[in-house]
Coordinates of C-alpha atoms in Angstrom, one line a residue:
M1 CA 154.8 51.4 162.3
R2 CA 153.0 51.3 159.0
S3 CA 149.7 53.2 158.9
P4 CA 146.7 51.2 157.9
H5 CA 145.3 51.8 154.4
L6 CA 142.1 53.8 154.5
K7 CA 139.5 53.5 151.7
P8 CA 138.6 57.1 150.6
K9 CA 135.0 58.2 151.1
S10 CA 132.9 59.0 148.0
S11 CA 131.9 62.6 147.8
P12 CA 128.4 63.6 146.9
N13 CA 129.8 65.7 143.9
G14 CA 131.7 62.7 142.5
K15 CA 128.5 60.5 142.6
F16 CA 126.6 63.2 140.7
F17 CA 129.2 63.5 138.1
R18 CA 129.3 59.8 137.4
L19 CA 125.5 59.7 137.3
L20 CA 125.5 62.6 134.8
V21 CA 128.0 60.8 132.5
L22 CA 125.9 57.6 132.7
V23 CA 122.7 59.4 131.8
S24 CA 124.5 61.3 129.0
L25 CA 125.7 58.0 127.5
L26 CA 122.3 56.5 127.8
I27 CA 120.8 59.5 125.9
A28 CA 123.6 59.6 123.3
A29 CA 123.7 55.9 122.7
P30 CA 120.6 55.8 120.5
L31 CA 121.8 58.9 118.6
L32 CA 125.2 57.3 118.0
T33 CA 123.5 54.1 117.0
L34 CA 121.3 56.0 114.4
Q35 CA 124.4 57.7 113.0
V36 CA 126.2 54.4 112.7
A37 CA 123.2 52.8 111.1
A38 CA 122.9 55.7 108.7
R39 CA 126.5 55.3 107.6
V40 CA 125.9 51.6 107.2
Y41 CA 123.0 52.3 104.8
L42 CA 125.2 54.9 103.1
M43 CA 127.9 52.3 102.4
Q44 CA 125.3 49.8 101.3
G45 CA 123.9 52.3 98.9
D46 CA 127.3 53.1 97.5
R47 CA 127.8 49.4 96.8
F48 CA 124.5 49.1 95.0
L49 CA 125.2 52.3 93.1
A50 CA 128.6 51.0 92.0
Q51 CA 126.8 47.8 90.8
N52 CA 124.2 50.0 89.0
Q53 CA 121.4 48.5 91.1
L54 CA 119.7 51.8 91.2
E55 CA 116.4 50.9 93.0
K56 CA 118.3 49.2 95.8
A57 CA 120.7 52.1 96.1
I58 CA 117.8 54.6 96.3
N59 CA 116.1 52.6 99.0
S60 CA 119.4 52.4 101.0
Y61 CA 120.0 56.1 100.7
S62 CA 116.4 56.9 101.6
T63 CA 116.6 54.8 104.7
A64 CA 119.8 56.6 105.7
T65 CA 118.1 60.0 105.4
K66 CA 115.3 58.8 107.7
L67 CA 117.9 57.7 110.3
Q68 CA 120.0 60.9 110.0
A69 CA 118.1 63.8 108.4
N70 CA 121.0 66.2 108.3
F71 CA 123.4 63.9 106.4
A72 CA 124.4 66.0 103.4
T73 CA 126.5 63.3 101.8
V74 CA 123.6 60.8 101.7
Y75 CA 121.4 63.3 99.9
L76 CA 124.2 63.9 97.3
R77 CA 124.4 60.2 96.7
L78 CA 120.7 59.8 96.6
G79 CA 120.5 62.6 94.1
K80 CA 123.1 60.9 91.9
A81 CA 121.2 57.6 92.1
L82 CA 117.9 59.2 91.3
Q83 CA 119.4 61.1 88.4
K84 CA 120.9 57.9 86.9
N85 CA 117.4 56.3 87.4
Q86 CA 115.9 59.2 85.3
Q87 CA 113.9 60.5 88.3
F88 CA 115.0 64.0 87.6
T89 CA 112.7 66.1 89.7
E90 CA 113.3 63.9 92.7
A91 CA 117.1 64.1 92.1
L92 CA 116.9 67.9 92.1
K93 CA 115.1 67.8 95.4
A94 CA 117.8 65.6 96.9
Y95 CA 120.6 67.8 95.6
N96 CA 118.8 70.8 96.9
Q97 CA 118.4 69.3 100.3
A98 CA 122.1 68.5 100.5
F99 CA 122.9 72.1 99.6
L100 CA 120.5 73.4 102.3
I101 CA 122.2 71.2 104.9
N102 CA 125.6 72.3 103.9
P103 CA 125.8 75.4 101.7
D104 CA 129.6 75.2 101.7
L105 CA 129.7 72.0 99.7
T106 CA 132.9 71.7 97.8
V107 CA 133.3 70.1 94.4
Q108 CA 133.3 66.4 94.9
S109 CA 132.6 63.5 92.6
D110 CA 131.9 65.9 89.7
L111 CA 128.8 67.2 91.6
A112 CA 128.7 70.5 89.6
S113 CA 128.9 68.4 86.3
D114 CA 126.1 66.2 87.5
L115 CA 123.9 69.2 88.3
T116 CA 124.7 70.7 84.9
R117 CA 123.6 67.6 83.1
L118 CA 120.5 67.4 85.3
G119 CA 119.7 71.0 84.4
A120 CA 120.0 70.2 80.7
V121 CA 117.6 67.2 81.0
L122 CA 115.1 69.3 82.9
L123 CA 115.3 72.1 80.4
K124 CA 114.8 69.7 77.5
K125 CA 111.7 68.4 79.3
G126 CA 110.4 71.9 79.6
N127 CA 110.9 72.2 83.4
V128 CA 112.6 75.5 83.1
S129 CA 112.2 76.6 86.7
E130 CA 113.7 73.3 88.0
A131 CA 116.5 73.6 85.5
I132 CA 117.4 77.0 86.8
I133 CA 117.6 75.7 90.3
A134 CA 119.9 72.9 89.2
Y135 CA 122.2 75.4 87.4
Q136 CA 122.1 77.8 90.4
I137 CA 123.3 75.0 92.8
A138 CA 126.0 74.0 90.3
V139 CA 127.4 77.5 90.0
A140 CA 127.1 78.0 93.8
I141 CA 129.2 74.9 94.3
D142 CA 131.6 75.7 91.5
P143 CA 131.6 79.3 90.2
L144 CA 134.1 78.2 87.5
A145 CA 131.5 75.9 85.9
I146 CA 131.2 77.8 82.6
E147 CA 128.7 75.5 81.0
A148 CA 126.4 75.7 84.0
N149 CA 126.7 79.5 84.0
H150 CA 125.9 79.7 80.3
N151 CA 123.0 77.4 80.5
L152 CA 121.7 79.2 83.5
G153 CA 121.7 82.4 81.5
K154 CA 119.8 80.8 78.7
A155 CA 117.2 79.3 81.0
L156 CA 116.7 82.7 82.7
A157 CA 116.3 84.3 79.3
Q158 CA 113.5 81.8 78.5
Q159 CA 111.7 83.3 81.5
Q160 CA 112.5 86.8 80.4
R161 CA 114.6 87.4 83.5
W162 CA 117.0 89.5 81.4
Q163 CA 119.0 91.2 84.2
E164 CA 119.7 87.8 85.9
A165 CA 120.5 86.2 82.6
G166 CA 123.0 89.0 81.8
Q167 CA 124.7 88.4 85.1
A168 CA 125.2 84.7 84.2
F169 CA 126.6 85.6 80.8
N170 CA 128.9 88.1 82.4
Q171 CA 130.2 85.3 84.6
V172 CA 131.0 83.2 81.6
I173 CA 132.9 86.1 80.0
L174 CA 134.8 86.7 83.2
F175 CA 136.3 83.2 83.0
D176 CA 136.2 82.8 79.2
P177 CA 136.8 86.2 77.7
D178 CA 136.9 84.9 74.1
N179 CA 133.5 83.2 74.3
A180 CA 131.6 84.9 71.4
Q181 CA 128.4 83.1 72.1
A182 CA 128.4 84.6 75.7
Y183 CA 128.9 88.1 74.3
T184 CA 126.0 87.5 71.8
N185 CA 123.7 86.2 74.5
L186 CA 124.7 89.1 76.8
G187 CA 123.9 91.5 74.0
N188 CA 120.5 89.9 73.6
A189 CA 119.8 90.3 77.3
L190 CA 120.8 94.0 77.2
F191 CA 118.7 94.5 74.1
K192 CA 115.7 93.1 75.8
Q193 CA 116.3 95.6 78.7
E194 CA 116.5 98.4 76.0
K195 CA 120.1 99.2 77.1
W196 CA 120.9 100.0 73.5
H197 CA 124.4 101.5 73.9
E198 CA 125.6 98.8 76.3
A199 CA 124.3 96.2 73.9
K200 CA 126.0 97.8 71.0
K201 CA 129.4 97.6 72.7
I202 CA 128.8 93.9 73.5
Y203 CA 127.7 93.0 70.0
E204 CA 130.8 94.8 68.6
K205 CA 133.0 92.6 70.8
A206 CA 131.2 89.5 69.6
L207 CA 131.7 90.6 66.0
E208 CA 135.5 91.1 66.7
L209 CA 135.6 87.5 67.8
T210 CA 133.6 86.0 65.0
P211 CA 133.7 88.5 62.1
K212 CA 132.0 86.1 59.7
D213 CA 128.9 85.5 61.8
A214 CA 125.8 86.8 59.9
L215 CA 123.6 86.6 63.0
I216 CA 125.9 89.0 65.0
H217 CA 125.8 91.4 62.1
Q218 CA 122.1 91.2 62.2
R219 CA 121.9 91.8 66.0
L220 CA 124.2 94.8 65.8
A221 CA 122.1 96.2 62.9
E222 CA 119.0 95.8 65.0
I223 CA 120.6 97.9 67.8
L224 CA 121.6 100.6 65.3
V225 CA 118.0 100.7 64.1
E226 CA 116.9 101.3 67.7
I227 CA 119.3 104.3 68.1
G228 CA 118.4 105.7 64.7
E229 CA 121.7 104.9 62.8
F230 CA 119.9 103.6 59.8
N231 CA 122.7 104.1 57.3
S232 CA 125.1 102.1 59.4
A233 CA 122.4 99.4 59.9
E234 CA 122.0 99.2 56.1
T235 CA 125.7 98.5 55.7
L236 CA 125.6 95.7 58.4
Y237 CA 122.6 94.1 56.8
L238 CA 124.4 94.1 53.4
K239 CA 127.4 92.5 55.0
A240 CA 125.2 89.9 56.7
L241 CA 123.5 89.1 53.4
A242 CA 126.9 88.6 51.8
L243 CA 127.6 85.9 54.4
A244 CA 124.1 84.4 54.4
P245 CA 122.3 85.3 51.1
N246 CA 119.3 83.0 51.6
Q247 CA 117.9 84.4 54.8
G248 CA 114.6 86.1 54.4
D249 CA 114.7 87.9 57.8
L250 CA 117.9 89.6 56.7
Y251 CA 116.2 91.0 53.6
N252 CA 113.3 92.0 55.9
G253 CA 115.6 93.9 58.2
L254 CA 117.3 95.6 55.1
G255 CA 113.8 96.6 53.9
Q256 CA 113.0 98.2 57.2
V257 CA 116.2 100.4 57.3
L258 CA 115.6 101.3 53.6
Y259 CA 112.0 102.3 54.4
E260 CA 113.2 104.4 57.3
Q261 CA 115.5 106.3 55.0
K262 CA 112.6 106.9 52.6
K263 CA 114.1 104.5 50.0
V264 CA 110.6 103.0 49.5
D265 CA 111.2 101.4 46.1
E266 CA 114.4 99.7 47.3
A267 CA 112.6 98.6 50.5
I268 CA 109.9 97.0 48.4
N269 CA 112.5 95.1 46.4
A270 CA 114.0 93.8 49.6
Y271 CA 110.6 92.7 50.9
Q272 CA 109.8 90.9 47.7
K273 CA 113.1 88.9 48.1
A274 CA 112.3 88.3 51.7
I275 CA 108.9 86.8 50.9
K276 CA 110.4 84.5 48.3
L277 CA 112.8 83.1 50.9
S278 CA 110.4 83.2 53.9
P279 CA 106.9 83.0 52.6
N280 CA 105.4 82.2 56.1
N281 CA 106.9 85.2 58.0
P282 CA 104.0 87.5 58.9
E283 CA 106.3 90.4 59.8
I284 CA 107.5 90.7 56.2
Y285 CA 103.9 91.0 54.9
K286 CA 103.2 93.6 57.5
N287 CA 106.2 95.7 56.6
F288 CA 105.5 95.2 52.9
C289 CA 101.9 96.4 53.6
F290 CA 103.1 99.7 55.1
A291 CA 105.5 100.3 52.2
R292 CA 102.6 99.7 49.7
H293 CA 100.5 102.1 51.8
T294 CA 103.2 104.8 51.4
Q295 CA 102.8 104.3 47.7
H296 CA 99.0 104.8 48.0
Q297 CA 98.4 101.3 46.8
Y298 CA 95.8 100.7 49.5
E299 CA 94.1 97.6 48.1
E300 CA 97.5 95.9 47.8
A301 CA 98.4 97.0 51.3
L302 CA 95.2 95.6 52.7
K303 CA 95.9 92.3 51.0
L304 CA 99.4 92.1 52.5
C305 CA 98.3 93.0 56.0
R306 CA 95.4 90.5 55.9
Q307 CA 98.0 87.9 54.9
A308 CA 100.1 88.9 57.9
M309 CA 97.0 88.4 60.1
T310 CA 96.3 85.0 58.5
L311 CA 99.8 83.8 59.4
N312 CA 99.7 85.4 62.8
P313 CA 96.4 86.7 64.3
A314 CA 98.4 88.4 67.0
E315 CA 100.3 90.6 64.5
G316 CA 99.2 93.8 66.1
G317 CA 100.5 96.3 63.5
A318 CA 98.7 94.5 60.7
K319 CA 95.5 94.1 62.7
F320 CA 95.5 97.8 63.5
Y321 CA 96.2 98.8 59.9
V322 CA 93.4 96.6 58.6
M323 CA 90.8 97.8 61.1
E324 CA 91.7 101.5 60.5
V325 CA 91.7 101.2 56.7
E326 CA 88.5 99.3 56.7
R327 CA 86.9 102.0 59.0
A328 CA 88.2 104.8 56.7
L329 CA 86.9 103.1 53.6
A330 CA 83.5 102.6 55.2
I331 CA 83.3 106.3 56.2
L332 CA 84.5 107.3 52.7
K333 CA 81.7 105.3 51.1
N334 CA 79.1 106.4 53.7
P335 CA 79.9 109.6 55.7
N336 CA 76.5 109.3 57.5
L337 CA 78.1 106.5 59.5
L338 CA 79.6 109.1 61.8
Q339 CA 76.1 110.4 62.7
M340 CA 74.6 107.0 63.4
P341 CA 73.3 106.5 67.0
E342 CA 75.1 104.0 69.2
R343 CA 73.6 100.6 69.8
I344 CA 74.2 99.9 73.4
P345 CA 73.4 96.4 74.7
S346 CA 71.4 95.9 77.8
P347 CA 72.8 94.6 81.1
Q348 CA 71.0 91.3 80.4
T349 CA 72.8 90.9 77.1
D350 CA 76.2 92.1 78.5
P351 CA 76.6 92.2 82.3
Y352 CA 79.8 94.2 81.8
I353 CA 78.2 97.0 79.8
S354 CA 78.5 99.8 82.4
Y355 CA 82.2 99.0 83.0
K356 CA 82.9 98.6 79.2
R357 CA 81.3 102.0 78.5
S358 CA 83.7 103.5 81.1
I359 CA 86.7 101.9 79.4
V360 CA 87.8 103.3 76.1
K361 CA 90.0 102.3 73.2
V362 CA 92.8 104.9 72.8
V363 CA 93.8 105.4 69.2
I364 CA 96.8 107.6 68.2
K365 CA 98.0 108.4 64.7
S366 CA 100.8 110.6 63.4
S367 CA 103.0 110.8 60.3
N368 CA 105.6 108.5 62.0
Y369 CA 103.6 106.4 64.4
Q370 CA 100.3 104.6 65.0
G371 CA 99.2 102.8 68.0
V372 CA 96.4 101.6 70.2
G373 CA 95.9 101.1 74.0
T374 CA 93.3 101.3 76.7
G375 CA 92.1 104.1 78.9
W376 CA 89.3 104.6 81.5
V377 CA 87.2 107.4 82.8
L378 CA 88.5 108.9 86.0
K379 CA 86.1 111.8 86.5
R380 CA 83.7 113.9 84.6
E381 CA 82.0 117.3 84.8
G382 CA 79.0 117.6 82.5
K383 CA 80.1 116.5 79.1
N384 CA 83.8 116.9 79.9
A385 CA 85.8 114.0 81.2
L386 CA 89.3 112.9 82.2
I387 CA 90.7 109.6 81.0
V388 CA 93.7 107.7 82.5
T389 CA 96.1 105.7 80.3
N390 CA 99.8 105.1 79.9
R391 CA 102.3 107.6 78.7
H392 CA 103.7 105.1 76.2
V393 CA 100.2 104.6 74.7
V394 CA 100.0 108.3 73.6
T395 CA 103.6 108.9 72.6
N396 CA 105.9 107.4 70.0
P397 CA 108.4 104.6 70.7
E398 CA 110.9 107.1 72.0
Q399 CA 108.3 108.2 74.6
K400 CA 108.0 111.6 72.9
Q401 CA 104.8 113.4 71.8
E402 CA 104.6 113.9 68.0
Q403 CA 103.4 117.4 67.0
D404 CA 101.0 116.1 64.4
A405 CA 99.7 113.3 66.6
K406 CA 95.9 112.9 66.6
I407 CA 94.4 111.1 69.6
E408 CA 90.9 109.7 69.6
V409 CA 89.0 107.5 72.1
E410 CA 86.6 104.8 70.8
L411 CA 83.5 104.1 72.9
Y412 CA 82.0 100.6 73.5
S413 CA 78.9 99.7 71.7
Q414 CA 77.7 96.8 69.5
P415 CA 77.1 98.4 66.0
P416 CA 75.2 96.3 63.4
A417 CA 77.1 95.0 60.4
G418 CA 78.3 97.8 58.2
Q419 CA 78.4 100.4 60.9
I420 CA 81.2 101.6 63.2
R421 CA 81.8 102.5 66.8
K422 CA 81.7 106.2 67.9
R423 CA 85.0 108.0 68.4
I424 CA 85.6 111.4 70.0
P425 CA 88.7 113.5 69.9
A426 CA 91.0 113.7 72.9
H427 CA 93.9 115.9 73.8
L428 CA 96.8 115.1 76.1
L429 CA 96.4 117.0 79.4
E430 CA 99.2 115.6 81.5
K431 CA 101.9 112.9 81.1
T432 CA 104.8 111.8 83.2
D433 CA 108.4 112.5 82.0
P434 CA 109.9 109.9 79.7
N435 CA 112.5 109.1 82.4
D436 CA 109.9 108.8 85.1
W437 CA 109.3 105.1 86.2
L438 CA 105.5 106.0 86.6
D439 CA 104.2 105.6 83.1
I440 CA 100.8 107.4 83.1
A441 CA 99.0 110.1 81.1
V442 CA 95.7 111.9 81.4
L443 CA 93.5 112.7 78.4
K444 CA 90.7 115.3 78.3
V445 CA 87.6 114.7 76.1
T446 CA 84.4 116.6 75.6
D447 CA 80.9 115.5 74.5
L448 CA 81.1 112.2 76.4
P449 CA 77.7 110.5 76.3
Q450 CA 75.8 110.9 79.6
D451 CA 75.5 107.3 80.4
I452 CA 79.3 106.9 80.8
Q453 CA 80.3 107.3 84.4
P454 CA 83.8 107.3 86.1
L455 CA 85.0 104.0 87.6
S456 CA 85.3 103.8 91.4
L457 CA 88.7 103.7 92.9
S458 CA 89.6 101.2 95.7
S459 CA 90.8 102.7 99.0
V460 CA 92.8 99.5 100.1
S461 CA 95.7 97.6 98.7
P462 CA 94.8 94.3 97.2
P463 CA 95.8 91.2 99.1
E464 CA 97.9 88.5 97.3
A465 CA 95.8 85.8 95.5
S466 CA 92.8 88.1 95.3
K467 CA 90.7 87.8 92.2
I468 CA 91.0 90.5 89.5
E469 CA 89.7 91.3 86.0
V470 CA 91.2 93.4 83.3
I471 CA 89.2 94.8 80.4
G472 CA 91.1 96.1 77.4
H473 CA 92.1 95.7 73.7
P474 CA 94.8 93.0 73.4
I475 CA 96.3 92.5 70.0
T476 CA 95.8 88.7 70.6
G477 CA 92.0 89.0 71.1
D478 CA 89.0 91.2 70.6
D479 CA 88.5 94.7 71.7
W480 CA 87.0 95.0 75.2
S481 CA 88.1 91.5 76.1
V482 CA 87.7 90.5 79.8
A483 CA 90.7 88.7 81.3
S484 CA 90.4 87.1 84.7
G485 CA 93.2 86.2 87.1
Q486 CA 94.6 87.1 90.4
V487 CA 97.1 89.2 92.2
Q488 CA 100.3 87.2 92.3
S489 CA 102.4 89.6 94.4
V490 CA 102.5 93.2 95.6
T491 CA 105.5 95.6 95.9
E492 CA 105.6 99.3 96.7
Q493 CA 105.7 100.2 93.1
E494 CA 104.0 97.3 91.2
L495 CA 101.3 94.7 91.2
Y496 CA 102.2 91.5 89.6
L497 CA 99.1 89.9 88.0
S498 CA 98.7 86.3 87.1
V499 CA 96.6 87.0 84.0
V500 CA 97.1 86.6 80.3
L501 CA 97.5 90.1 78.8
A502 CA 99.1 91.5 75.6
S503 CA 100.0 94.7 73.9
G504 CA 96.9 96.8 73.7
N505 CA 96.0 96.2 77.4
S506 CA 98.3 99.0 78.4
G507 CA 96.6 101.8 80.3
G508 CA 93.6 99.6 81.3
P509 CA 92.1 99.4 84.7
V510 CA 92.7 96.4 87.0
L511 CA 89.4 95.7 88.7
D512 CA 88.9 93.9 92.0
S513 CA 85.9 91.7 92.9
N514 CA 83.9 94.8 93.7
Y515 CA 84.8 96.3 90.3
Q516 CA 86.8 99.1 91.8
V517 CA 90.1 100.1 90.2
I518 CA 93.1 98.8 92.1
G519 CA 95.8 99.4 89.5
V520 CA 96.7 100.6 86.0
V521 CA 98.1 98.0 83.6
V522 CA 101.6 99.1 82.3
K523 CA 103.1 95.9 80.9
A524 CA 102.3 92.5 79.6
G525 CA 104.9 89.8 79.9
L526 CA 105.3 86.0 79.7
F527 CA 106.7 85.5 83.2
C528 CA 106.4 87.4 86.5
P529 CA 109.8 88.0 88.2
Q530 CA 110.5 86.5 91.6
T531 CA 109.9 88.7 94.6
S532 CA 112.9 89.6 96.7
S533 CA 111.8 87.3 99.5
N534 CA 112.1 84.2 97.4
N535 CA 115.3 82.2 97.9
Q536 CA 116.5 81.5 94.4
I537 CA 117.6 77.9 95.3
N538 CA 115.4 76.4 97.9
V539 CA 112.0 77.9 96.9
S540 CA 110.2 76.8 93.8
L541 CA 109.9 79.7 91.4
L542 CA 106.6 81.5 91.3
N543 CA 106.7 82.4 87.7
K544 CA 103.5 81.7 85.9
L545 CA 102.6 81.7 82.3
G546 CA 100.7 84.9 81.6
C547 CA 101.8 87.9 83.6
G548 CA 100.8 91.5 83.7
I549 CA 102.4 94.3 85.6
A550 CA 100.3 97.3 86.9
F551 CA 100.9 100.4 89.0
P552 CA 99.0 100.4 92.3
I553 CA 96.1 102.9 92.2
E554 CA 97.5 104.7 95.3
L555 CA 100.6 105.7 93.5
V556 CA 98.6 106.9 90.5
Q557 CA 96.4 108.9 92.8
E558 CA 99.4 110.6 94.4
R559 CA 100.6 111.8 91.0
L560 CA 97.2 112.9 89.9
N561 CA 96.9 114.9 93.1
Q562 CA 100.3 116.6 92.3
W563 CA 98.8 117.6 88.9
G564 CA 95.8 119.0 90.7
I565 CA 93.5 116.4 89.2

C-alpha cells in the first residue's frame, strides 16, 4: 500500500535564513542600482567625450562620481575630459582622486602620457607644485615614463629640492643611460648640494656624450673652481670659448680662474671682453671691480662695483665692497669720525631700538675673503660680552678660519650724514667643527656700550604658524631690516620659517611675539622643503616663496653648555 505524501514542516532556522536573504537583497538593491546608474553615466560620458562634447561629458562623469564615490575609472575619464577642456587644476584633482582610490593603476589609455602633458601645461602656467604632483602620479603609474621623470626633476629643481630632483634624473639615466641632458641636470643638482666630486664625475660623463657642448665644459669648469683646480678650469673655459666665442659669461668665468691664479692683467682682459659681450651682467662688473682693487685703482673699482649694484641692488659682494671702501675713505679724510659719539634714536622714533642695539652686524676681512652676517648678544659681564652667530659667517667659504682674518661687530645707531656707525673688534671664542651640522660660533667683545643688553631666550618650542620676526642685514635690503613671518614647521633640528630672508641674515636671532629668541638663522632659501609627514601625491605642497631655516634655540643652548658658556 502506497504511503500518503506528507508535506514537510518548515523549520524555524529555514525561515530565518530566507528572511535574512530577503533583507540583504532589500539592502543591497539600492546599492546595486547606484552602481548600475554610475556605469550608465560613465558610458554616457564616454559617448560625449568621443563626440568632443566636453561639458556634457564632464557633467555625466561628475554625476557618476556622486553615485559611486570609489569608482576610479570615472575619475580617470573625468580628468581626461577636464584636461581637454583646459580645466587643468580640476583635472589634476580628478586624476589624483583616481590614484587615491586605486594606487595600483596600470597604464591605460595613455594615462601616464596625459599626466605628463598636464604637468607641462601646469608648469608653463607657473603652477609648479601642481605640476610636480601630476608628474609624480605619472611616474608612479609608469616608472618607465622618461619624459615625466625628467620633467619632474626639472620642476623639483625649480623649488630647490635638489636631492629629490637628483633622484628623478637618476631614474632617467637608469632607463636612458645615454641621455646627456639628464647627466647635466643631475650634475647641477649635485652642484647645488655642494657634492663637488660626485658632480664632477657626472659632468665628465655628460661631456663624454656631448664633447662639443660649451655649457657642459662651463659646468665642469665651475666644479673645478670649487675644488681649487684653477689651472684645469682655465683649460676648460678656453675649450668652451673655442666652441662658443661670443658668450660673456664664459669670459667672466675665465677671468675668475685667472684672477685666482694671480694673473690679474689677463683676468682684466677677460673681464673687458665679457662686458662687451654681456654689458648688463652685474657679476662681471663686480669681479672686474675686485681685480681693479688688486691693482690699487680704487676709484675705478668703486665705479665698477656701483655699476654692479645699479644692475642688481642685491649684488652682495659689490654692495659690501662699496660700503667698506666708502667707510675707509671717510675715515681717511677725517680720522675723528672714529671718536664721534653714537646717535641713538629714542623708542618713540624706533620702537625696535633696544632689540636692534642687541643685534650686531658681523664684518670679517682677510687677504682672501670678506663677508658680512648677523650676530646677537647672548650675555655680558661688565663691558665684556659674548655674541652668537654662524660658523660660516666668521670663516671662509671652506669653513676654515683664516689666520689674518679681522672680525669686527658694528653697532646700531643712526649717524648723521657724513658720519659712520661704531665698530668694535671681536675675536672668535668658539665655533663648531666644519663637518658639524650645527653651524654656530661665539665671538667675544670688550668695551660694549652699557645700554646694550643680552636678548632673552625662550624656554618653549614655538608652535607652528606662530608669528616671528627676524632682524638682520640682508644683501637685498638695508642693515637692521625687520622681516616678519611665521613658523611654517618644526623638526628636531630645524625651524622652517615662512619669511623672506637673504644672505646677510645668517646668524641672526628669530624672535617670537614676546621678542624672545627661539632660533638662530642659518640659511635663506626660496622654498621650504616638505616635512616627512606630507604625502607627496595627495597633499598640496607647503612650499612658500620666501623661506628661512633656523636652529632651535634649545639645541644652540645645549652646545653652549658643552662649551661652558
